[in-house]
C-alpha positions as CSV (number, residue, x, y, z in Angstrom):
1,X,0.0,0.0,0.0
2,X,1.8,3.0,-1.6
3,X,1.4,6.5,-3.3
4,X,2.3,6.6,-6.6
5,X,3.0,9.4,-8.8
6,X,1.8,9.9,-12.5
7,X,4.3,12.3,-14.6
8,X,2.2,13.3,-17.7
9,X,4.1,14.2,-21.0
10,X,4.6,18.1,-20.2
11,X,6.1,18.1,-16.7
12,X,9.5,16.6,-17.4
13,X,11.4,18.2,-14.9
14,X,12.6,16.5,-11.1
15,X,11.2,20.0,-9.2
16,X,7.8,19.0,-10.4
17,X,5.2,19.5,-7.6
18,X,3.7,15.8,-7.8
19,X,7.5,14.1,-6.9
20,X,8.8,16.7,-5.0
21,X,5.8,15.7,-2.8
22,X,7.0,12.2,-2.5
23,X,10.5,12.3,-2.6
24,X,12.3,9.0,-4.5
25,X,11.5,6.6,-2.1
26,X,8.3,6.3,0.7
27,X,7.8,4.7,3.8
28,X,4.6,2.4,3.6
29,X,3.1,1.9,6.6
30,X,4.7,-0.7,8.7
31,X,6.9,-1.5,6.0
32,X,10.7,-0.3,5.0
33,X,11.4,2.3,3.2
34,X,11.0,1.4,-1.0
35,X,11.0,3.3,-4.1
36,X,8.4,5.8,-5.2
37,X,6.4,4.0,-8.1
38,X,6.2,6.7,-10.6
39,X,4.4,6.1,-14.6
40,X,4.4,7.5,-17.8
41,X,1.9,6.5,-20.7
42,X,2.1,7.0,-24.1
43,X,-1.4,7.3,-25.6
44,X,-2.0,6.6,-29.1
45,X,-5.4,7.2,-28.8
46,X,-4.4,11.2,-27.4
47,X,-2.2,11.0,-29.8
48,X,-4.4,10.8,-33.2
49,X,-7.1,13.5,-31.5
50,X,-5.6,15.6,-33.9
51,X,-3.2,15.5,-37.0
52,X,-0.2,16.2,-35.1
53,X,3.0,17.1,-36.6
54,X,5.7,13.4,-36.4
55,X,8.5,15.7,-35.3
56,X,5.6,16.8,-32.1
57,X,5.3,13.4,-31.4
58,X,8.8,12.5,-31.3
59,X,9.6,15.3,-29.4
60,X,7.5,14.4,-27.0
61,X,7.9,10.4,-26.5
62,X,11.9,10.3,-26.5
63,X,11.5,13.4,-24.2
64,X,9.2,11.6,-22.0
65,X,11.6,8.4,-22.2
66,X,14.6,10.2,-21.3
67,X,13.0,11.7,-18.7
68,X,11.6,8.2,-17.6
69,X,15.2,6.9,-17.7
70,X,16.6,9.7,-15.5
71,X,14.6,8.8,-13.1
72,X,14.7,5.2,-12.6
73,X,18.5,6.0,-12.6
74,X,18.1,8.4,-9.5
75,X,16.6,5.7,-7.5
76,X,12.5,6.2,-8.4
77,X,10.9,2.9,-9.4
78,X,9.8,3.6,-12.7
79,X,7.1,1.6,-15.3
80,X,6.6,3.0,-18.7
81,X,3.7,2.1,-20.8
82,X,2.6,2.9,-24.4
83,X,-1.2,1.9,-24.6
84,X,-4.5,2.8,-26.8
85,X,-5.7,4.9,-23.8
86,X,-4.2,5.8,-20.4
87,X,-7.0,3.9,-18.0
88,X,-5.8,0.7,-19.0
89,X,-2.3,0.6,-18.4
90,X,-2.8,2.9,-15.6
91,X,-5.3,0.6,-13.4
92,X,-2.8,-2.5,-13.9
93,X,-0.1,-0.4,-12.5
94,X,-2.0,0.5,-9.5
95,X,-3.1,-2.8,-8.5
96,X,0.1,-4.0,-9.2
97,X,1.9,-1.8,-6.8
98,X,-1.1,-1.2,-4.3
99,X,-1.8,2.3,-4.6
100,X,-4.0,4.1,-2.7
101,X,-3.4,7.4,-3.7
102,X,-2.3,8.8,-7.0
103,X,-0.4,12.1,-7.4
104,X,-0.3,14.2,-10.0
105,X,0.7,17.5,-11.1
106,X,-2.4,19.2,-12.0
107,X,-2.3,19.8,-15.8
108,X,-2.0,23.0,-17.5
109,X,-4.4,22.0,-20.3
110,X,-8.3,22.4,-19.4
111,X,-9.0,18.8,-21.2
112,X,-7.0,17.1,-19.9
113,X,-7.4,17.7,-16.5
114,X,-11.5,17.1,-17.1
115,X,-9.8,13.4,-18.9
116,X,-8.6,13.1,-14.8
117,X,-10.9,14.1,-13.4
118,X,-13.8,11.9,-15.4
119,X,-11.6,8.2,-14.6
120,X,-12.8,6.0,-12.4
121,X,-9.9,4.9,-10.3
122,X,-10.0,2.6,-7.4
123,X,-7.7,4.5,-5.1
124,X,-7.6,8.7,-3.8
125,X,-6.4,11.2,-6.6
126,X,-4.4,14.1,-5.6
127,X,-3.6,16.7,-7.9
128,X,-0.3,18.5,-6.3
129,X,-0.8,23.1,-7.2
130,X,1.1,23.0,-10.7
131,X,4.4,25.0,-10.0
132,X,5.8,25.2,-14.2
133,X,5.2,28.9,-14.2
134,X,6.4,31.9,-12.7
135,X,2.7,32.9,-11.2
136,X,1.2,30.4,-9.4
137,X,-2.5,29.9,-10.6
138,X,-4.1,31.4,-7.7
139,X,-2.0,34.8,-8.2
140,X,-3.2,34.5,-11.8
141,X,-6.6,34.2,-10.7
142,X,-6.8,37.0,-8.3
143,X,-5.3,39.3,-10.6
144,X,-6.9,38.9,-13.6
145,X,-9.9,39.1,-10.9
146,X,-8.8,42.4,-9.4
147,X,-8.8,43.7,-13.4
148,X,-11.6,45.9,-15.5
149,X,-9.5,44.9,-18.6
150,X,-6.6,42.7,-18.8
151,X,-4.0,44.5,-20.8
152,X,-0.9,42.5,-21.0
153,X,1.7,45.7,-20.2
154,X,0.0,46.3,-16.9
155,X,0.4,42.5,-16.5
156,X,4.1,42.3,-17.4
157,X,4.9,45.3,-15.1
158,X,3.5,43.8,-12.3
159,X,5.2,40.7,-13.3
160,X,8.4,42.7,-13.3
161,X,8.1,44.2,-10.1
162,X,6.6,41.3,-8.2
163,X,9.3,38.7,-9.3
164,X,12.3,42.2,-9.5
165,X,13.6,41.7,-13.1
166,X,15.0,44.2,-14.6
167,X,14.6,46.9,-11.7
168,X,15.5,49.2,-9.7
169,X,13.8,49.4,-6.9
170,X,9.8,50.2,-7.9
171,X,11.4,51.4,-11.2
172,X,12.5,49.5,-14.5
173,X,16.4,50.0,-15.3
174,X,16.6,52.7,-17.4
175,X,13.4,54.5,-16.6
176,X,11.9,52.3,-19.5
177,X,9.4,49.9,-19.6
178,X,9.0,49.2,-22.9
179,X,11.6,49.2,-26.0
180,X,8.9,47.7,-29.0
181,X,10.4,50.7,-31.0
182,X,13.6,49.8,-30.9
183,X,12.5,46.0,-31.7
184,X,10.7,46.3,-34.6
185,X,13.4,46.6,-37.5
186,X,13.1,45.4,-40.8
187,X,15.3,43.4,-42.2
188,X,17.3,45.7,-44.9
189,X,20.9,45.6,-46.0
190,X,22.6,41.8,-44.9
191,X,22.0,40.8,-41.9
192,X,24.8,38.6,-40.4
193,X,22.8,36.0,-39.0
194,X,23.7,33.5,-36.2
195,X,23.7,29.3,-36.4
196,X,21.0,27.6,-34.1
197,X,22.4,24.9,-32.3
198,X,20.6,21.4,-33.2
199,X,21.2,17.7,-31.9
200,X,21.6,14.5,-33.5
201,X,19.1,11.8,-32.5
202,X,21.0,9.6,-30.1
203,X,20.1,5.2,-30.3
204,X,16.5,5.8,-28.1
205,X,15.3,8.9,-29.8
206,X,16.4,7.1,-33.2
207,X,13.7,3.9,-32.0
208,X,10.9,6.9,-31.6
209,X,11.4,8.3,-35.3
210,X,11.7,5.0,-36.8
211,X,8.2,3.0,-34.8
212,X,6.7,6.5,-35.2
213,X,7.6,6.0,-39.4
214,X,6.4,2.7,-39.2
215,X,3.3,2.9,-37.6
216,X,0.1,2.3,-39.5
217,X,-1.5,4.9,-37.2
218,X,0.9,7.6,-38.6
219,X,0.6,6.8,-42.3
220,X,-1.3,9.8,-43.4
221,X,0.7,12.6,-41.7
222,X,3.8,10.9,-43.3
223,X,2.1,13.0,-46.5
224,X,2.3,16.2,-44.7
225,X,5.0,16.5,-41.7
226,X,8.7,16.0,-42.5
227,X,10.1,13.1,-39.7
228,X,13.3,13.7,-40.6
229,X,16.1,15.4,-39.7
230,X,15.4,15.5,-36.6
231,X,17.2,17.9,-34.5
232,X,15.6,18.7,-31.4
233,X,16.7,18.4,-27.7
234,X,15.2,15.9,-25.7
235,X,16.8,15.8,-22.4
236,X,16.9,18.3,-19.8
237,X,21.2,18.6,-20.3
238,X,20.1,19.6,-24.1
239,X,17.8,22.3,-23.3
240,X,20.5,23.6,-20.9
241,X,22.5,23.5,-23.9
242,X,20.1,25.5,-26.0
243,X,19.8,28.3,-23.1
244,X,23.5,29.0,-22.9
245,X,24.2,28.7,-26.6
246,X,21.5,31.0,-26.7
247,X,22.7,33.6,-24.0
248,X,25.8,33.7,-25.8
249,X,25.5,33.8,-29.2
250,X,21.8,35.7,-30.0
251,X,20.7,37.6,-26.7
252,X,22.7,40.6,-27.3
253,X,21.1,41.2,-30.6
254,X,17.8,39.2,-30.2
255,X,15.6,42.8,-29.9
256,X,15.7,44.8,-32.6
257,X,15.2,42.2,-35.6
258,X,13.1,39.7,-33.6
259,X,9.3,40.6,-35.4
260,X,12.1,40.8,-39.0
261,X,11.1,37.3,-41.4
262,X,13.7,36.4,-44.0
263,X,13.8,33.5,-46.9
264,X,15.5,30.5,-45.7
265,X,16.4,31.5,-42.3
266,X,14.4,29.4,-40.1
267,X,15.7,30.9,-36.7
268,X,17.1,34.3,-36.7
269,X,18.3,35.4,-33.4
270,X,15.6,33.6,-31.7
271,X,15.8,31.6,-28.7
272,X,13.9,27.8,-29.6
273,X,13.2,27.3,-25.9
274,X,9.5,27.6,-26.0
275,X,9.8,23.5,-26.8
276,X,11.8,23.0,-23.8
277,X,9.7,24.9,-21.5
278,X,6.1,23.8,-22.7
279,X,7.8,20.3,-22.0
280,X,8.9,21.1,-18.7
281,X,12.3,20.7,-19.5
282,X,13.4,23.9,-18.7
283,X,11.1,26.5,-16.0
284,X,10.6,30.4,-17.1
285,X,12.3,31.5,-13.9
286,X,15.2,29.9,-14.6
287,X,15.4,31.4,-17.9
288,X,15.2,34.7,-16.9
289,X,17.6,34.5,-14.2
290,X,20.0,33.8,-16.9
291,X,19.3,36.4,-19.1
292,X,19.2,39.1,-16.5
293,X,22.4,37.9,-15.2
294,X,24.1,37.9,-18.7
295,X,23.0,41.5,-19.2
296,X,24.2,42.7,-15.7
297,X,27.7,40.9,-16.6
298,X,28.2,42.8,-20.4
299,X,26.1,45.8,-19.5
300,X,28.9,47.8,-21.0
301,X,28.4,46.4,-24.2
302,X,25.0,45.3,-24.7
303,X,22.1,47.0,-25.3
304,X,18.9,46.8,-22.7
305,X,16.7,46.7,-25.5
306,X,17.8,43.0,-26.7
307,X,17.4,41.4,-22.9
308,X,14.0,43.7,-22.4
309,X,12.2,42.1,-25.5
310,X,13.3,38.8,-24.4
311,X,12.2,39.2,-21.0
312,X,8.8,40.4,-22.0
313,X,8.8,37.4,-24.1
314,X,9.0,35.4,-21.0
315,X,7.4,37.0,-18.5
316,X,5.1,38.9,-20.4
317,X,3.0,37.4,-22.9
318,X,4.3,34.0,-22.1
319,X,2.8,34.5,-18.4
320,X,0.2,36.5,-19.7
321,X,-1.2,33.5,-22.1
322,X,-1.7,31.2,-19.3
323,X,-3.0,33.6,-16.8
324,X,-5.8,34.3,-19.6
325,X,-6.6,31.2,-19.8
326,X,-7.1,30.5,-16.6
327,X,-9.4,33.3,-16.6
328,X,-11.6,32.8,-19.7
329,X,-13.1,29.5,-18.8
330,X,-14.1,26.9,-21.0
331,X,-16.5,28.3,-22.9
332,X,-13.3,30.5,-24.4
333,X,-12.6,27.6,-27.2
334,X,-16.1,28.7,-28.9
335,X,-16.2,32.3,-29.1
336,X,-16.0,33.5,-33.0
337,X,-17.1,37.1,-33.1
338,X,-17.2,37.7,-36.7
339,X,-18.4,34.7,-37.1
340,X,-15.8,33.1,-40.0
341,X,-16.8,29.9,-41.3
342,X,-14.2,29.6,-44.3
343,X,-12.8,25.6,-44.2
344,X,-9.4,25.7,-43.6
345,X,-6.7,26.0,-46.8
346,X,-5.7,22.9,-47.4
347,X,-2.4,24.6,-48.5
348,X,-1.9,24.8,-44.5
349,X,-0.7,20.8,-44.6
350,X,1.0,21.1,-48.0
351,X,2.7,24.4,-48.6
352,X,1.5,24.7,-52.2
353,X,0.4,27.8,-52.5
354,X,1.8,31.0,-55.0
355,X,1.8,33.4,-52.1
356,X,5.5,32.9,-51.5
357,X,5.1,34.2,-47.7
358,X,2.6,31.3,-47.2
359,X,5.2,28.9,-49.0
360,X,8.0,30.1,-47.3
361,X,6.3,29.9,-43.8
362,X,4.4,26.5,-43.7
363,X,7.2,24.8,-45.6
364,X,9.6,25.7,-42.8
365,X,6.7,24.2,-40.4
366,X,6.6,21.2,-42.5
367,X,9.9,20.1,-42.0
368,X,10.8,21.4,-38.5
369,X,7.5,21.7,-36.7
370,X,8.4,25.4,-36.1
371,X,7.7,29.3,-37.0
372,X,8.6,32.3,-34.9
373,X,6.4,34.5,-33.5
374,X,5.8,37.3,-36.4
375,X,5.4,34.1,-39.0
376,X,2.8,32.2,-36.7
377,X,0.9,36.0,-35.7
378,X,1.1,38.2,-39.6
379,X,1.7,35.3,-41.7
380,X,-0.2,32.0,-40.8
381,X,-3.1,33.7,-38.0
382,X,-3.5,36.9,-40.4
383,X,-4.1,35.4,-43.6
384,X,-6.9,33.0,-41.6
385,X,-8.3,36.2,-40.4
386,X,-8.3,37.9,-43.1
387,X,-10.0,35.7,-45.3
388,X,-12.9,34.3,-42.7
389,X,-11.2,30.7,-42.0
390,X,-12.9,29.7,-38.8
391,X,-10.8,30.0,-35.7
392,X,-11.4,26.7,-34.0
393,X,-10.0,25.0,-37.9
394,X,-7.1,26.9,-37.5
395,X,-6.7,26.6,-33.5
396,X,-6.7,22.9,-34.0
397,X,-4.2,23.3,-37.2
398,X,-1.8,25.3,-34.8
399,X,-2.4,23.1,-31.9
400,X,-1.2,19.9,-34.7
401,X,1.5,21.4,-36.5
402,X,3.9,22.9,-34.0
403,X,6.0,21.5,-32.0
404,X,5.2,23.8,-29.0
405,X,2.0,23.9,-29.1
406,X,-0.7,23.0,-26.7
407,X,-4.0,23.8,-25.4
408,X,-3.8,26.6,-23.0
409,X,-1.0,28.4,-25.4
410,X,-2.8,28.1,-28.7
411,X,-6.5,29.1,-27.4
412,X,-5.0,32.4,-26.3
413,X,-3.0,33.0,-29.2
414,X,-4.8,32.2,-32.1
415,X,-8.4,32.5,-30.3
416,X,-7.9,35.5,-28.8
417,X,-4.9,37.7,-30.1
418,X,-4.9,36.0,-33.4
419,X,-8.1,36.1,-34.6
420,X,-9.4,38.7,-32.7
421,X,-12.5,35.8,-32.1
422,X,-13.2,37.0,-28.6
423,X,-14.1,40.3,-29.7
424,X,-11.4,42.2,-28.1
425,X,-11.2,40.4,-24.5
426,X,-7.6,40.2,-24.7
427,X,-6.1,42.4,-28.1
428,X,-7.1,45.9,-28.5
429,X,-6.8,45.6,-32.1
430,X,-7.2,42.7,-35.0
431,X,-3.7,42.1,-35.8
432,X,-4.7,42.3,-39.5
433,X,-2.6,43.5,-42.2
434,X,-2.4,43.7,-45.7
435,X,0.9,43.2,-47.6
436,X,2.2,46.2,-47.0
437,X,3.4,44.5,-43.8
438,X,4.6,41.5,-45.0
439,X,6.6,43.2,-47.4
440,X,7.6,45.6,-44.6
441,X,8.9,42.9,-42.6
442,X,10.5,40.4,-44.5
443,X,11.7,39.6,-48.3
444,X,9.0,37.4,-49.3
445,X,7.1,39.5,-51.3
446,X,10.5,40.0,-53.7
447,X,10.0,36.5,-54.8
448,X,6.3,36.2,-54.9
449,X,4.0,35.7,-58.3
450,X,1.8,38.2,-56.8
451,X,1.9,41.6,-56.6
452,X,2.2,43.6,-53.0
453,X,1.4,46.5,-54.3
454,X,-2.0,46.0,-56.2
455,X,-5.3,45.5,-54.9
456,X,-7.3,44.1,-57.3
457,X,-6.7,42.7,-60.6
458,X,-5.2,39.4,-62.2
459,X,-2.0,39.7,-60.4
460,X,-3.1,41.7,-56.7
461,X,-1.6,40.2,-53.8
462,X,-4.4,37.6,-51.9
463,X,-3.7,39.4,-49.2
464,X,-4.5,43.4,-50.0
465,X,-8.0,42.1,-51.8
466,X,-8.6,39.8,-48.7
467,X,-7.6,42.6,-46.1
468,X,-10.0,45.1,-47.4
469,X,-12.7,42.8,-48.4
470,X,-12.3,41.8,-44.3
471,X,-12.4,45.4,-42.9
472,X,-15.8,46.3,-45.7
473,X,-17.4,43.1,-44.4
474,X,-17.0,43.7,-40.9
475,X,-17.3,47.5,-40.6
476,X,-20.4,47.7,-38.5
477,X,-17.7,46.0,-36.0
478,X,-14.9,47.9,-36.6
479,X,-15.7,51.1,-36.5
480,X,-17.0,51.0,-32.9
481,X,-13.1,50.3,-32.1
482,X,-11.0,53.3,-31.5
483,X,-7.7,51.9,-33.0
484,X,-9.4,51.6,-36.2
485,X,-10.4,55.0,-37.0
486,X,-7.6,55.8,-39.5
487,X,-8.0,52.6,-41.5
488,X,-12.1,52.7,-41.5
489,X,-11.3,56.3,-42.9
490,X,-9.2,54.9,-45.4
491,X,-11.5,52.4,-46.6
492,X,-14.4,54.7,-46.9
493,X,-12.6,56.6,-49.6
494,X,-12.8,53.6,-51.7
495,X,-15.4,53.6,-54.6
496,X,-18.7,51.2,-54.8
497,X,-17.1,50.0,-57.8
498,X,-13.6,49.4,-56.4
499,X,-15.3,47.8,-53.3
500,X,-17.2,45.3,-55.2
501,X,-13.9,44.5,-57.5
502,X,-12.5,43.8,-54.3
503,X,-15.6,41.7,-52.4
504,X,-15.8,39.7,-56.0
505,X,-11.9,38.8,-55.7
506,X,-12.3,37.7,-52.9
507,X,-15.2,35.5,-53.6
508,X,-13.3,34.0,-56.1
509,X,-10.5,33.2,-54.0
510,X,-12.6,31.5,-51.6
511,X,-14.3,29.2,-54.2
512,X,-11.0,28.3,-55.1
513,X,-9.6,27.4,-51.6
514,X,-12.9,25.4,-51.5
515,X,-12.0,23.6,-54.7
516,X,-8.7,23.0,-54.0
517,X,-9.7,21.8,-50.3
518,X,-11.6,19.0,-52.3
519,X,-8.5,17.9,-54.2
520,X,-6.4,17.6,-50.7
521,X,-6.2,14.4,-48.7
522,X,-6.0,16.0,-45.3
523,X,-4.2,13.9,-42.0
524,X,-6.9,12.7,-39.9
């Protein structure tokens, strides 16, 4: 008669509240002292709910092993099980070891901790406070609580001052909050760009890629998601690895070209933790410790603009994301305030497309499982926006395709700041754009069939007719918010004529996507 512990697939870390609560070994009554039983399940069932990219599920299984192998080697009595669901394996482990009360770290994503919830288990379930942020959830509760609106600087300075990064007593270093002007630089001229640091599968992430290749369950998304190369961390050492290389060789200029996109250059200064930490294998605190003590160390010669953007990445919108939803509840998933019903491009699992930004983007996403911020929000969320595809489609394409992804990050970000589909509950503003931007921002348009600079006609750019055709059909909407003033005015220059050019293109183009939908095999 024991207590076991359950480590689920995103808490891959020792510190984890569920086994710090138990510590390796236990004491059952009467008995000596004996190893913590601790399991991990692989569920293919959870695992076809959606298409899911092969290098997400790789990531995730050889990280889960390692992990799994870590521990048994630090003394914790560990059973690993790959099943079709998790009750099976999991009941057969429990009366196998005599449990009577199950820990686990309560989950970050909504479903699944309903999934826990729902089972039937014949012993006590305890789910330990999660401790993988930098707020605990109660804090994020009673703040968002305490809030008329919940605008993410107010959160991030509190976030600032409550955990000290980056101050000076009540006051940011500098006097300066916020340095977005300084980090929002296109990329002109040659940019000298630095090398991401990758890994080679070692002998048990090589047995993941090659049943993952080989299992009929998989078949389909082999069509769609590149397996291989593989070149992502899997252990905790490796993420370590990934944090220094990145503190050394891309913090100092991270800031000013981190929103810039260029043609084959999948990283830029970026710093490809967000796997690491979604996994567990890393924790956010940790991560900004290090940046803030880099920047103390070469103050002299870097600039505070480079470590502020990252730390707002971290302990901004990062924190921010989760806090919201925690706060939105779970009717959140559903909201769709302008109500777009478009079917999701198939172009989104195959790449083929003539807009070279789309190519560029979801063929990079195809083979790695990963985009940057300003590729996922301008590129992939603002063309869905823009021409009506329904949010909870492209929530669930997100959710698939990346290798980051998961629940509680992609409802915020592509419900809610993406596709504006809570009707401004969390952006002030649709982050819609036409290709001015794009071309603003990156080089794709240089390459591109289309042209960025025409509206309508044989050759306009998807994106300009979609983008006003978006703003004339939702103007009754629009116009009520504040930020849109200028651009409403713009638009009611336009003539009837030009507006319907513009409202037949982009009829058109959606018949098409429709048609061409039909011709693609999607995963799933």
């Amino acid at each position: 008669m024991t207590i076991g512990v359950w480590v689920l697939g995103d808490q891959l870390w020792a510190g984890q509240s569920a086994l710090q609560s138990c510590g390796c070994s236990t004491v059952p009554p009467g008995g000596n002292r004996q190893p913590t039983p601790v399991i991990f399940i692989e569920s293919l069932h959870h695992a076809q709910e959606l298409p899911y990219h092969l290098q997400k599920l790789v990531l995730l299984w050889s990280a889960m092993r390692h992990f799994a192998d870590e521990l048994r080697q630090d003394g914790w009595d560990v059973t690993y099980k790959q099943g079709i669901d998790f009750k099976t394996p999991l009941l057969a482990w429990i009366e196998q070891h005599q449990i009577i009360e199950l820990r686990v770290m309560t989950p970050t994503d909504r479903p699944f901790a309903k999934l826990i919830e729902q089972l039937d288990l014949p012993c006590k379930i305890t789910l330990t406070p999660s401790n993988r942020f930098i707020w605990n959830d109660q804090d994020l509760i009673s703040w968002a609580n305490s809030r008329k609106r919940l605008v993410m600087e107010d959160f991030y300075r509190e976030g600032r001052r409550r955990f000290n990064v980056l101050m000076e007593g009540d006051q940011p270093i500098a006097g300066r909050w916020n340095f977005d002007k300084e980090n929002r630089k296109p990329p002109k001229g040659k940019l000298n760009l630095p090398e991401a640091l990758w890994f080679q599968p070692d002998q048990m992430t090589q047995e993941v890629i090659d049943w993952v290749r080989a299992s009929p369950e998989f078949k389909d998304s082999q069509d769609y998601w590149s397996i291989e190369p593989f070149q992502w961390g899997v252990t905790r050492q490796q993420a370590l690895q990934v944090l220094e290389f990145f503190i050394q060789t891309r913090l100092s200029e991270f800031g000013p070209y981190q929103d810039a996109m260029v043609t084959g250059e999948q990283t830029m200064w970026h710093a490809m933790l967000s796997p690491y930490l979604n996994l567990g294998l890393l924790h956010p605190l940790e991560v900004l410790e290090a940046a803030e003590q880099a920047y103390y160390q070469n103050q002299t010669e870097w600039e505070l603009n480079s470590v502020e953007g990252f730390v707002r990445q971290i302990l901004g919108w990062r924190e921010y994301m989760h806090c919201i939803y925690l706060h939105m509840g779970e009717d959140y998933p559903s909201s769709n305030y302008f109500n777009h019903t478009q079917p999701l491009p198939g172009f989104y699992f195959t790449g083929d497309t003539k807009m070279n930004c789309l190519h560029q983007v979801l063929t990079q996403v195809k083979e790695t499982g990963y985009a940057h911020h300003i590729q996922r929000l301008m590129v992939l969320s603002n063309f869905g926006l823009i021409a009506g595809v329904s949010p909870q489609e492209l929530q669930d394409w997100f959710h698939a395709a990346f290798v980051d992804g998961y629940d509680w990050v992609m409802q915020t970000n592509v419900i809610g700041m993406g596709q504006f589909a809570d009707g401004g509950l969390m952006a002030s503003k649709p982050y819609a754009a036409s290709a001015n931007y794009i071309n603003n921002m990156s080089d794709y348009c240089k390459h591109c069939a289309y042209d960025r600079r025409d509206r309508t006609g044989e050759n306009a750019c998807p994106f300009n007719f979609f983008y006003w055709d978006f703003l004339d059909r939702h103007q009754d909407k629009l116009k009520k918010n504040h930020r849109m003033g200028q651009i409403m005015f713009n638009l009611a220059r336009f003539s009837d004529e030009e507006r319907q050019l513009i409202r037949d293109m982009q009829l058109d183009a959606a018949a098409q996507v429709l048609r061409r939908l039909q011709a693609v095999k999607r995963p799933g």
